[in-house]
Coordinates of C-alpha atoms in Angstrom, one line a residue:
Chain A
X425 CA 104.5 -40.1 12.6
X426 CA 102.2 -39.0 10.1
X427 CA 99.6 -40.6 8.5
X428 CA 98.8 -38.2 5.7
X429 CA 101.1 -38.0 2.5
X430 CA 99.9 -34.8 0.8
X431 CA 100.5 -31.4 0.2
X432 CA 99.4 -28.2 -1.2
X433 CA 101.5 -26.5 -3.7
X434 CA 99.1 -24.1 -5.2
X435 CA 96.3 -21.5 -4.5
X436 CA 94.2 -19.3 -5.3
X437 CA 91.6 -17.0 -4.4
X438 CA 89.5 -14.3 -5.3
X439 CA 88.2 -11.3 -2.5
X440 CA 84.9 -12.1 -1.3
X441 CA 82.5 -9.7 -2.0
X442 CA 78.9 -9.0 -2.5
X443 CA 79.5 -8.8 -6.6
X444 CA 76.4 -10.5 -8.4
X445 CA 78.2 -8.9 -11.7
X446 CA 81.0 -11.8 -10.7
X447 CA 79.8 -14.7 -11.9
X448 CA 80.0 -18.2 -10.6
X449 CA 82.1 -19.6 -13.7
X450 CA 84.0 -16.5 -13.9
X451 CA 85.5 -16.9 -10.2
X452 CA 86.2 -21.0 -10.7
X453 CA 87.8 -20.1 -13.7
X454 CA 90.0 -16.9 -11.8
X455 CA 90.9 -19.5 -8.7
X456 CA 91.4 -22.6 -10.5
X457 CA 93.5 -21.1 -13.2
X458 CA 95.9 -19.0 -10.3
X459 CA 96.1 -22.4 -8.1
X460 CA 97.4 -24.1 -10.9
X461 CA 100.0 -21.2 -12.1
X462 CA 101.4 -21.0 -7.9
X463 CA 101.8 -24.7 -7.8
X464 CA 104.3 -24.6 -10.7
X465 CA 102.4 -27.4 -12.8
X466 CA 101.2 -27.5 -16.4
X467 CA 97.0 -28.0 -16.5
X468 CA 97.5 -31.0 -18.2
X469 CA 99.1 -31.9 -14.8
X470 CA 96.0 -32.0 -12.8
X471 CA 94.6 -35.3 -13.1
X472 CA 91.6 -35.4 -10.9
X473 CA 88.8 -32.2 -9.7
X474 CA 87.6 -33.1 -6.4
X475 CA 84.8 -29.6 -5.9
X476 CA 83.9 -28.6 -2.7
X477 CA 79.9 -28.9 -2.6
X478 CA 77.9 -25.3 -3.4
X479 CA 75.2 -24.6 -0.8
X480 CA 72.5 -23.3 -1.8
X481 CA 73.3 -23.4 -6.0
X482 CA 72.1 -26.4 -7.0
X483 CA 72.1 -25.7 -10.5
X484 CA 76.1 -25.5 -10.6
X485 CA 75.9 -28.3 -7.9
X486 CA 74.6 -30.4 -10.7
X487 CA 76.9 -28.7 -13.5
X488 CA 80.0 -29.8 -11.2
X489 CA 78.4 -33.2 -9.9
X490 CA 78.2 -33.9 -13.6
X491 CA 81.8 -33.4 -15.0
X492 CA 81.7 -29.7 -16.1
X493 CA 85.0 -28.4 -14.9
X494 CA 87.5 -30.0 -16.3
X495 CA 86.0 -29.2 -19.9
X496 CA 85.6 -25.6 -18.9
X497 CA 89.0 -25.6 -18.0
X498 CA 90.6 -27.9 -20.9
X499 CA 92.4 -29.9 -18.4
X500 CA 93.3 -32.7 -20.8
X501 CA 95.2 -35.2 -18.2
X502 CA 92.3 -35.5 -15.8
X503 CA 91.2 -38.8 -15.2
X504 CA 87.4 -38.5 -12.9
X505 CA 85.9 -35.3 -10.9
X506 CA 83.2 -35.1 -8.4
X507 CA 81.3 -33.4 -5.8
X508 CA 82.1 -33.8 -2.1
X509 CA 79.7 -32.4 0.4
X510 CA 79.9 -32.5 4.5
X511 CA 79.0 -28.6 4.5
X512 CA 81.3 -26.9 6.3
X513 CA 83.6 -29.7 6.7
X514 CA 83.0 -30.8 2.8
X515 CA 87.0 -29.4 2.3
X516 CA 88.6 -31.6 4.6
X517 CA 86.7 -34.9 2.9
X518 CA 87.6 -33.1 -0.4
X519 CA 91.0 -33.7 0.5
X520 CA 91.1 -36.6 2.6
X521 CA 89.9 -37.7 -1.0
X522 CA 92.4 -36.3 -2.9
X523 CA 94.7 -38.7 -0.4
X524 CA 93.0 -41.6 -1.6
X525 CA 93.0 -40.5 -5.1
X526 CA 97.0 -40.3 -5.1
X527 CA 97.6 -43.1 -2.6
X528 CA 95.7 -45.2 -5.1
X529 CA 97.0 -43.9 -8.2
X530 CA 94.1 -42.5 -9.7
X531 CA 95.9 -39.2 -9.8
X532 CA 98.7 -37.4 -8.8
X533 CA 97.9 -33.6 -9.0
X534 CA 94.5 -33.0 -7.4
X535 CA 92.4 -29.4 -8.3
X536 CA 90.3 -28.6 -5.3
X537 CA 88.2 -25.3 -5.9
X538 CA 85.1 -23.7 -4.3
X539 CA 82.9 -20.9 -5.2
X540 CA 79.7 -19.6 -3.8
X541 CA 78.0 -16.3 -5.2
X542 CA 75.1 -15.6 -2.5
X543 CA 73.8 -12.2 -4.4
X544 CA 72.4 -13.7 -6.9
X545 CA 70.1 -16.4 -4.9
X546 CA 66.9 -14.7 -4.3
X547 CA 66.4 -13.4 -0.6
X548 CA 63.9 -15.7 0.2
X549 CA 65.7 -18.9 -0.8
X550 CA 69.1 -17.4 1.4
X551 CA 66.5 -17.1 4.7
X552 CA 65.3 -20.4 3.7
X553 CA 68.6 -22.2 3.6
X554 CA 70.1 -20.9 6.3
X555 CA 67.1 -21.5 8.8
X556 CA 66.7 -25.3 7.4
X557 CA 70.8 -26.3 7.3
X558 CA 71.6 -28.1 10.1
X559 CA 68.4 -28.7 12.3
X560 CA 65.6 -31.0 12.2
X561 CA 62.6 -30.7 10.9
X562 CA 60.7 -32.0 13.1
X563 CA 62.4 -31.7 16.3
X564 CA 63.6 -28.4 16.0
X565 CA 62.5 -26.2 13.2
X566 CA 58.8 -26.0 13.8
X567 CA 60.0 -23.9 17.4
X568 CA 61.2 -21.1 14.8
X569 CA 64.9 -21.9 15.1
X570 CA 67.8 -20.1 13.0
X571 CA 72.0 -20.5 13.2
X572 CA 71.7 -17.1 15.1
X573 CA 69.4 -19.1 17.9
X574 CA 71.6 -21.8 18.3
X575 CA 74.3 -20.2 18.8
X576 CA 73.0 -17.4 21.4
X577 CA 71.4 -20.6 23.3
X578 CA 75.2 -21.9 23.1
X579 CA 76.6 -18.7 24.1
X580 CA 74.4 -18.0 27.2
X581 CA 75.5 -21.6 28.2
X582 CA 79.2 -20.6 28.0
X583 CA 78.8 -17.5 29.6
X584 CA 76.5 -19.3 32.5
X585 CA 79.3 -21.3 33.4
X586 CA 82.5 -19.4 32.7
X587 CA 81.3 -15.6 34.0
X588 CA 82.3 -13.9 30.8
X589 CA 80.9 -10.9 30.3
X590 CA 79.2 -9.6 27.3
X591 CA 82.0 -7.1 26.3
X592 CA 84.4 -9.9 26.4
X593 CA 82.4 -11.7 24.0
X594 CA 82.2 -9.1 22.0
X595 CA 85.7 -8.9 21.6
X596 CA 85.8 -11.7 19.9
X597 CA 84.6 -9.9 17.1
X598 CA 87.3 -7.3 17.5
X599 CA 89.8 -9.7 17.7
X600 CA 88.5 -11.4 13.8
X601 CA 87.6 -8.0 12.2
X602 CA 91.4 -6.6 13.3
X603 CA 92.9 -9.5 11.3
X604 CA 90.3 -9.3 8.3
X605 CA 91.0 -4.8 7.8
X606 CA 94.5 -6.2 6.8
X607 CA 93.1 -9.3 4.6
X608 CA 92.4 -7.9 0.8
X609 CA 90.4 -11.0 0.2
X610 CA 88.1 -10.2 3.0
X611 CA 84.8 -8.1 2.8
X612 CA 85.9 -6.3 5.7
X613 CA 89.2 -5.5 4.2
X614 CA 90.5 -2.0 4.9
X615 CA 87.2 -1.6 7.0
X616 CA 87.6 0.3 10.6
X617 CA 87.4 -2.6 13.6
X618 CA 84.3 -1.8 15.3
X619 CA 84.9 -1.8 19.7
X620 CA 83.4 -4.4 21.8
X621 CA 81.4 -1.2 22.9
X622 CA 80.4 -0.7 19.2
X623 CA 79.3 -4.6 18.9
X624 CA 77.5 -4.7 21.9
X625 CA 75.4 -1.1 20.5
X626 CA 74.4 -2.6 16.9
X627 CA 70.9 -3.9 17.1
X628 CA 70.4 -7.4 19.7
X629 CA 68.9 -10.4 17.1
X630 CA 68.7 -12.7 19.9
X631 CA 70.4 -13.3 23.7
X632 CA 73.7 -12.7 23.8
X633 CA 73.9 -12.1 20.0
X634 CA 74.3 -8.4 18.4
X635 CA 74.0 -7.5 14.9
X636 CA 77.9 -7.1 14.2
X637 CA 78.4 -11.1 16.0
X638 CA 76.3 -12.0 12.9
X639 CA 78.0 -12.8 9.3
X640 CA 77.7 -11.0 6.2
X641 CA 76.9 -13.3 3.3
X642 CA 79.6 -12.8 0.3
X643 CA 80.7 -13.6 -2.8
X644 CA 83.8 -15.5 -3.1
X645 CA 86.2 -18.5 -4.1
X646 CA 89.4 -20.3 -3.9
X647 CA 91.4 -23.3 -4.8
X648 CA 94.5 -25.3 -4.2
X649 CA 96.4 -28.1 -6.0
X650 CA 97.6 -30.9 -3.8
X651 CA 100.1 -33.5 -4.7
X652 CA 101.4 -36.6 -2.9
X653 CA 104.2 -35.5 0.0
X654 CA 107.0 -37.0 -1.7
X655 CA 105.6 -35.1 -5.1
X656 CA 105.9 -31.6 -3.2
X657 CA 109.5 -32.3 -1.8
X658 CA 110.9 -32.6 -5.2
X659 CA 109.3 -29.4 -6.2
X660 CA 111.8 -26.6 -4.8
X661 CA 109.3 -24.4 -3.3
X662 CA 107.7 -23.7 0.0
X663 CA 104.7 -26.1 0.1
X664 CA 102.5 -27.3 3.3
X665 CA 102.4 -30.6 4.0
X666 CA 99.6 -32.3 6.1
X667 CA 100.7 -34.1 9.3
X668 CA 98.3 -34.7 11.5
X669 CA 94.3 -35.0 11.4
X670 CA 91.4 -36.3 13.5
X671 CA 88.0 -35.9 13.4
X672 CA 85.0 -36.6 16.3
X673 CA 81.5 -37.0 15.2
X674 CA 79.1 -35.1 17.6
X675 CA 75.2 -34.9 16.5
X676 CA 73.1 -34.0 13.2
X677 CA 70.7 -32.5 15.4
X678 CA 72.0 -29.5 17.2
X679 CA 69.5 -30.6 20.7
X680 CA 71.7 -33.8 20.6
X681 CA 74.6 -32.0 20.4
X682 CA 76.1 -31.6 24.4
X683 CA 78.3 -28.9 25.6
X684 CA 80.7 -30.8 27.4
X685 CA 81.0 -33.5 24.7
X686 CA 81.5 -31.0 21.9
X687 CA 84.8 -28.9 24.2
X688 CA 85.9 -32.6 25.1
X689 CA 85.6 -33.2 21.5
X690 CA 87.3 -29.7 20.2
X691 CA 90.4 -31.0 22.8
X692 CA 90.7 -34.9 22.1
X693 CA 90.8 -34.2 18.4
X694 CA 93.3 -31.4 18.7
X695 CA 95.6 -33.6 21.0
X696 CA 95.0 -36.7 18.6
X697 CA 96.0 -34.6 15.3
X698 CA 99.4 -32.5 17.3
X699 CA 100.3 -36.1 18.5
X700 CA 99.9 -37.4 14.8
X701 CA 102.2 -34.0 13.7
X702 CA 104.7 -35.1 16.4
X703 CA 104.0 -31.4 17.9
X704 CA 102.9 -30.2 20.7
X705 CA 100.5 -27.1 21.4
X706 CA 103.5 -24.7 22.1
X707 CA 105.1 -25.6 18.6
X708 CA 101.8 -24.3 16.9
X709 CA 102.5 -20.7 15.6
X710 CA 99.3 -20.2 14.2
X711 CA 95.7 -21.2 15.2
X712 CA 93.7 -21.1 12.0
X713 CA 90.3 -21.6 14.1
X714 CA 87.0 -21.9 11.8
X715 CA 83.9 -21.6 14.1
X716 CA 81.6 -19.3 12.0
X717 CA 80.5 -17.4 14.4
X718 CA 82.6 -16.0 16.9
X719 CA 80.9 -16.5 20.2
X720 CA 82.6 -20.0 20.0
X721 CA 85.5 -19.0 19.9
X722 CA 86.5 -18.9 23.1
X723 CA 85.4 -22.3 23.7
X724 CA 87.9 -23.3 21.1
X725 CA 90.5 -21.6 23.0
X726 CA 89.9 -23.2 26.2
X727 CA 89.5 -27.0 24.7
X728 CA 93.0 -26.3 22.7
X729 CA 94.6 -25.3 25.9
X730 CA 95.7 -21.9 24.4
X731 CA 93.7 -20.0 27.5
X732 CA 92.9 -21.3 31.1
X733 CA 88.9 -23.0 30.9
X734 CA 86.9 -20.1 31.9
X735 CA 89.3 -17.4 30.4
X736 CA 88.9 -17.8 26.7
X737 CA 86.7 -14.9 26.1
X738 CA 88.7 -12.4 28.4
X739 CA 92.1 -13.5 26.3
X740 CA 89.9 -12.3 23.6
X741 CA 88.8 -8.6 25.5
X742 CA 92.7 -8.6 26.2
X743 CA 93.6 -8.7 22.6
X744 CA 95.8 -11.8 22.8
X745 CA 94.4 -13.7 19.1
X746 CA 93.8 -9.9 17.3
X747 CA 96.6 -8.9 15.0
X748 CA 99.7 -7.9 16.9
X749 CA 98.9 -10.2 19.7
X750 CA 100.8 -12.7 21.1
X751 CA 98.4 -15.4 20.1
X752 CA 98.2 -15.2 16.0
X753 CA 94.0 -17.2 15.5
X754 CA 92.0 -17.2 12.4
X755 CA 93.9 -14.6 10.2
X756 CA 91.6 -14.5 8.0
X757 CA 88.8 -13.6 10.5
X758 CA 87.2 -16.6 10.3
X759 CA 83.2 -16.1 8.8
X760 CA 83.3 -12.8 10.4
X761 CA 86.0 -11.1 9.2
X762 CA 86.4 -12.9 5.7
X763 CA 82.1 -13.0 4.7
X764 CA 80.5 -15.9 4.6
X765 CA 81.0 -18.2 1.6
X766 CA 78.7 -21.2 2.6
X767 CA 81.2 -24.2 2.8
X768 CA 83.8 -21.9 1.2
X769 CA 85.0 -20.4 4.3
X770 CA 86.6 -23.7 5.0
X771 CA 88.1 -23.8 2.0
X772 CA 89.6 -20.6 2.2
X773 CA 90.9 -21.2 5.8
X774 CA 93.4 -24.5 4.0
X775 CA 93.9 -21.4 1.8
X776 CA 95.0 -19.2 4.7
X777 CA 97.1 -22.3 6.1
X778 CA 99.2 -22.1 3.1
X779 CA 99.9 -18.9 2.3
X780 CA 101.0 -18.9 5.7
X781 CA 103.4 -21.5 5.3
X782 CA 104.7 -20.8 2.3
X783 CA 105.5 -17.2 3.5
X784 CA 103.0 -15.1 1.4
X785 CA 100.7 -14.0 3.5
X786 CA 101.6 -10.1 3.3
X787 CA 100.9 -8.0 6.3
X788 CA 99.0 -10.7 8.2
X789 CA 102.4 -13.1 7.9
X790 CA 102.9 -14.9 11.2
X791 CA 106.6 -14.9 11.8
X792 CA 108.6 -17.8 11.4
X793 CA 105.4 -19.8 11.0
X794 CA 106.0 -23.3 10.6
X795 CA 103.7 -25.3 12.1
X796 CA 99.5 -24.3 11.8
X797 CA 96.6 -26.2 13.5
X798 CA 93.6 -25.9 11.7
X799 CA 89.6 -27.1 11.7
X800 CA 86.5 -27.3 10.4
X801 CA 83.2 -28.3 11.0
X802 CA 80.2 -28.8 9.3
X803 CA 76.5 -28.4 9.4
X804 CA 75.4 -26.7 12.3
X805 CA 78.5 -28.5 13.9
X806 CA 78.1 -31.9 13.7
X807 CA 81.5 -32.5 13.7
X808 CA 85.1 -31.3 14.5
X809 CA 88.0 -31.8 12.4
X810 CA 91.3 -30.8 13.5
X811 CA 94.3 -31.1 11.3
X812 CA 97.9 -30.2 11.8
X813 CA 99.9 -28.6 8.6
X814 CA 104.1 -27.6 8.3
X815 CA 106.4 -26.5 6.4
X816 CA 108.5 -29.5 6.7
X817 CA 108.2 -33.5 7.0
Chain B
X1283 CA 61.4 -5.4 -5.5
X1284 CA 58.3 -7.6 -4.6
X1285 CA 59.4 -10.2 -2.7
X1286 CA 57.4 -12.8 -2.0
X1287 CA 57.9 -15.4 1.2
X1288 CA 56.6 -18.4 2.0
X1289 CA 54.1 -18.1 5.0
X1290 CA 53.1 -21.3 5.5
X1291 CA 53.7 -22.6 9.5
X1292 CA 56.1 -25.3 9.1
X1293 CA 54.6 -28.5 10.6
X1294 CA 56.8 -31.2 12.2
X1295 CA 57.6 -33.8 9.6
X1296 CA 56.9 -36.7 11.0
X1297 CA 58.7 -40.4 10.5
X1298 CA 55.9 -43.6 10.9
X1299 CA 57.3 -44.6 14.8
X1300 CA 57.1 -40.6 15.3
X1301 CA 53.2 -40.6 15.3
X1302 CA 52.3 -41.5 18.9
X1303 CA 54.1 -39.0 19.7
X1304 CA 52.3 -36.3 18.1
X1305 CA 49.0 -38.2 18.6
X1306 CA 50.0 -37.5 22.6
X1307 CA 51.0 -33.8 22.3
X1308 CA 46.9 -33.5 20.5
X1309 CA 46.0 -35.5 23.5
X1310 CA 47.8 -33.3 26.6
X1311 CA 50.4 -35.8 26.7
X1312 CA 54.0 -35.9 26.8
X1313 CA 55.0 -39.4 25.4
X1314 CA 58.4 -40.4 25.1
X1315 CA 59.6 -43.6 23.5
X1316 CA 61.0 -46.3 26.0
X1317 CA 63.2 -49.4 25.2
X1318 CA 62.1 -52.5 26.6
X1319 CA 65.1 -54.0 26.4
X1320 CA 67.5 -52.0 27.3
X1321 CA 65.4 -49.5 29.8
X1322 CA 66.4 -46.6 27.7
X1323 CA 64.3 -43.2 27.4
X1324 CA 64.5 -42.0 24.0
X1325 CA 64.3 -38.6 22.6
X1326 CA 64.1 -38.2 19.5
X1327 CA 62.1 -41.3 18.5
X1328 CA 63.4 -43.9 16.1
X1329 CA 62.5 -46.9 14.8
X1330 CA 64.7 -49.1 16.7
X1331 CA 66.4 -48.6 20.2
X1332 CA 69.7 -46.3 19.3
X1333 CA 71.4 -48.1 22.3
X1334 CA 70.8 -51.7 21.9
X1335 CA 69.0 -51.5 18.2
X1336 CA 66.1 -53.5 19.8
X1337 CA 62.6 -53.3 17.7
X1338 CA 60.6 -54.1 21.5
X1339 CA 59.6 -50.3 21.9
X1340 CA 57.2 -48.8 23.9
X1341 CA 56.2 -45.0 25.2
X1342 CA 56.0 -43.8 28.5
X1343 CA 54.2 -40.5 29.7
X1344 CA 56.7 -38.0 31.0
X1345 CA 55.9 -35.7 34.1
X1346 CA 56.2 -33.0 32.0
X1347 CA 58.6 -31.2 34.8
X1348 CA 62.3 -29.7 33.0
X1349 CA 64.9 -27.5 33.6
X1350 CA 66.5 -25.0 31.3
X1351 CA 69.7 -26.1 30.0
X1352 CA 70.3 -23.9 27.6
X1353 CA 68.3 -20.9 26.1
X1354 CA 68.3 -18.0 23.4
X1355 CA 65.8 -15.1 23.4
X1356 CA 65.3 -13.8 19.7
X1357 CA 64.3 -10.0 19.2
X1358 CA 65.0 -10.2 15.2
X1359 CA 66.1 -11.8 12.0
X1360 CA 63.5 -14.9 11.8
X1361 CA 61.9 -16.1 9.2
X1362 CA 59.3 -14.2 8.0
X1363 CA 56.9 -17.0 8.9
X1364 CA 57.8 -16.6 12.5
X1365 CA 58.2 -12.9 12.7
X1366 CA 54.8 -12.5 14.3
X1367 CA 55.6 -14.1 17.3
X1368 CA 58.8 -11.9 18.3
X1369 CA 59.9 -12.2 20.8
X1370 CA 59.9 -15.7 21.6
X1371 CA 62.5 -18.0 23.8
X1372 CA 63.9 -21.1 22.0
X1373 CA 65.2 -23.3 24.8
X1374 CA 66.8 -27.0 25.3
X1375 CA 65.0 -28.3 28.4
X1376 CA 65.8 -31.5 30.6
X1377 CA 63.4 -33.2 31.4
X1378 CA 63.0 -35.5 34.6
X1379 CA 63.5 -38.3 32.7
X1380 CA 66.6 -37.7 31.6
X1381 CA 66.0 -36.9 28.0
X1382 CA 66.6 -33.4 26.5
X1383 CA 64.5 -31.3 23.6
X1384 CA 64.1 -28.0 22.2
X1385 CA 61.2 -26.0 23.0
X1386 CA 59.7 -23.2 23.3
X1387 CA 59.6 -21.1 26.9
X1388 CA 55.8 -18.8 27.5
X1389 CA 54.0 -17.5 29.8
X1390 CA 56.5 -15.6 31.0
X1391 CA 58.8 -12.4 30.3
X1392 CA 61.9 -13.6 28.7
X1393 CA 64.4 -11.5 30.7
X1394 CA 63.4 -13.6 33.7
X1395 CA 64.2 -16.7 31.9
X1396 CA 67.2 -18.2 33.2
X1397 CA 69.4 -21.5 33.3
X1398 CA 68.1 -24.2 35.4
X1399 CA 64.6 -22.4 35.5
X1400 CA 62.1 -24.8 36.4
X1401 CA 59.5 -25.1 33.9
X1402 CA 56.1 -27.7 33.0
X1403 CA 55.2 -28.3 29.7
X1404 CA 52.2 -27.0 27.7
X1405 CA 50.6 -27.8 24.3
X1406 CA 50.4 -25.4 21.8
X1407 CA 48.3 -25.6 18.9
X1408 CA 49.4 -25.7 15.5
X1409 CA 46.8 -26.8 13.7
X1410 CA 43.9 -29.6 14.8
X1411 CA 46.9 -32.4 13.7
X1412 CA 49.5 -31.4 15.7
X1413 CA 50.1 -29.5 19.0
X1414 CA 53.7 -28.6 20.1
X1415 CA 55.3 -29.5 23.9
X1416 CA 55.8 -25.7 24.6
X1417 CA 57.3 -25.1 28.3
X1418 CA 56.3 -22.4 31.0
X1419 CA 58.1 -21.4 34.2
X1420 CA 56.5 -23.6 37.4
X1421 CA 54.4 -21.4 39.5
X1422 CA 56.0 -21.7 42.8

């Protein structure tokens, strides 16, 4: 039995792209405005902003922290906005939030929007951010640590014990870019799928990790509108409703962070939120998996059950989770397919689950898609939460 | 377009109950903090016990013996500050005493690095405050 009462009945999204012409106000305003058109309620409707945290922007994190949107957007029923940050997993707390706003009565339309616009940050601050976020700085980033390090060291540990080769990890890549070329909001939309033998040519950063494993950094932003369960049912319209979530805390620093405790973690938390859904993993028709790099993907795969342990990576070289496989995962692409959007990727994987649910996901539709398993993590990956989302109570 | 980046060699920032620690690595020794309570070995250092919350701490001198547990060899795509030193081996190392920490791997060419490598530590200087626990593979 679920604990959650909430669902999303609107979204909206812009493509992500490197456009510094785009600005930051210009895309909330292009996402918020469509999110609240598709979920069929008036502006005046939304009575609470709950914004997913900016990285790296801290001028707009301050404009949103301090009430801006809702008088950029004239919303005249909202009653309180603020900022929620957990990085990557900042989406989920935005609407485990939006729960307690509804359950409590502060509001009963939530606006949940993100935006990030990486072309206009200068280069050195990007660099910066992205080698600080997530590691300590005393433990860890004196060594000369980046994201790309952590996860190679990560990687070469999976492969150690597992045997995959390097071509099947670079088919993970394949797999993600196959679903993004069909994806108009992604960068690599329309884009040829590069091989595994074209991964494993571009330029080697660091051990295992090539230049096409790596992620673009985009432009880009999306939004939904959630309302209480009961709210959505009376609305006549495909909607999708949470119902099931857990979450396991792992480490803030990445060296605390074991490998055995993070797969146990990935698999408690996925049995924990099906078991909440009252589903089990062979009722899931799509895995909406956000790892942000793809060399964890196949670790996902084994802790979720979906491959043997050991055989992640080779369903991945066989082409089971690329478009036309039998295993629909991260339709979107995940961070490699869609760009990278700081904590926006998250946001526009809850996206993703609803347009799948509701039946409007185009070309990348999963058929008959009714129930989706998604997650997120933050940071570096100091956490793992996995919900469950349907098209039904 | 002129782009200027920042340069400086990041130094560990350090916490109060951090210092012996460093004060060890300048003195060719690897200190890690011990619970007196509790018996546990620490890693990172804090200022109470993370098991039992006890204040009653006290540092031990490791063998300075580990093992690889996990590594990455990076070849590009640093931080400009570090670009000088490519290509360099960050690692996670287990060290005898049951604590883990990530560390650089020298002395060595990094396509013979390997899981469960043996490796001792060695201190590497940053500046005449602080000297990082760097690893290199034991000579057999």
């Amino acid at each position: 039995m679920s604990n959650s009462n909430l669902a999303i009945i609107g979204i909206g999204e812009v493509p992500t792209r490197i456009m510094p012409e785009r600005t930051r106000w210009d895309i909330l305003y292009d996402v918020c405005m469509e999110a609240i058109r598709d979920s069929g309620l008036d502006k005046n409707d939304i009575e609470a902003v709950i914004n997913v945290a900016p990285q790296a922007q801290p001028k707009l994190a301050a404009e949103l922290s301090f009430g801006k949107l809702p008088e950029e957007l004239g919303l005249k029923g909202c009653k309180d906005t603020c900022v929620c940050n957990a990085g990557g997993a900042s989406t989920s707390n935005c609407i485990r939030l939006a729960e307690q706003y509804i359950a409590s009565g502060i509001a009963k339309a939530v606006l949940i929007p993100h935006v990030t616009v990486h072309s206009t940050i200068p280069l050195e601050e990007q660099i910066n951010f992205f080698a600080k976020a997530g590691v300590d700085m005393q433990w860890e980033y004196p060594f000369g640590t980046t994201y790309n390090i952590l996860m190679g060291m990560m990687a070469n540990r999976y492969m150690h014990e597992t045997g995959a080769k390097p071509e099947h990890m670079a088919s993970v890549v394949t797999a993600l870019r196959s679903w993004a070329t069909k994806d108009p909001n992604s960068f690599f939309y329309q884009k040829k799928v590069p091989t595994p033998q074209m991964v494993m040519e571009s330029p080697l950063l660091n051990t295992p990790f090539h230049k096409r494993e790596s992620n673009i950094l985009g432009d880009g932003g999306s939004a939904m509108v959630v309302v209480s369960a009961q709210d959505a049912g009376r609305m006549n319209k495909p909607v999708a409703y949470k119902l099931g979530e857990s979450v396991r805390y792992f480490s803030g620093t990445p060296v605390l962070r074991d490998f055995y405790k993070v797969a146990e973690g990935f698999s408690v938390t996925a049995r924990e939120a099906m078991a909440e859904a009252g589903v089990t993993k062979d009722d899931i028709s799509l895995w909406n998996i956000y790892m942000a790099y793809p060399m964890n993907h196949p670790i996902m795969a084994e802790a979720l059950g979906v491959a043997p342990i050991g055989e992640g990576a080779k369903y991945f070289a066989e082409g089971r989770m690329s478009f036309g496989g039998d295993i629909p995962w991260s339709t979107i692409g995940d961070a490699p397919g869609r760009g990278h959007t700081g904590s926006g990727v998250s946001t526009a994987m809850y996206v993703e689950t609803a347009r799948q649910i509701m039946g409007k996901a185009g070309e990348r539709q999963v058929k008959e898609c009714r129930y989706v398993f998604q997650n997120t993590a933050g940071g570096s990956g100091f956490n793992n939460i996995a919900t469950v989302w349907g098209k039904e109570i | 377009m002129d782009i200027q980046f920042d340069m400086t060699r990041p130094l560990p920032e350090t916490q109060p109950w951090s210092k012996p620690f460093w004060e060890g690595t300048k003195q060719g020794k690897l200190l890690i903090q011990h619970c007196r309570d509790c018996n546990a070995n620490i890693f990172y250092p804090r200022k109470v016990c993370p098991e039992c919350w006890s204040k009653n701490m006290d540092w031990i001198m490791a063998g300075g013996k580990a093992k690889v547990y996990m590594f990455s060899t990076a070849y590009d795509m640093v931080e400009p500050k570090f670009m000088a030193d490519l290509p360099y081996t960050l690692a996670y190392v287990n060290l005898e005493e049951g604590i883990r920490m990530m560390t650089r791997i020298v002395e060595c060419d990094p396509t013979d690095i390997h899981i469960d490598m043996e490796v001792e530590v060695v201190f590497h200087k940053l500046n005449d405050e602080f000297y990082l626990p760097y690893f290199r593979p034991v000579k057999k």
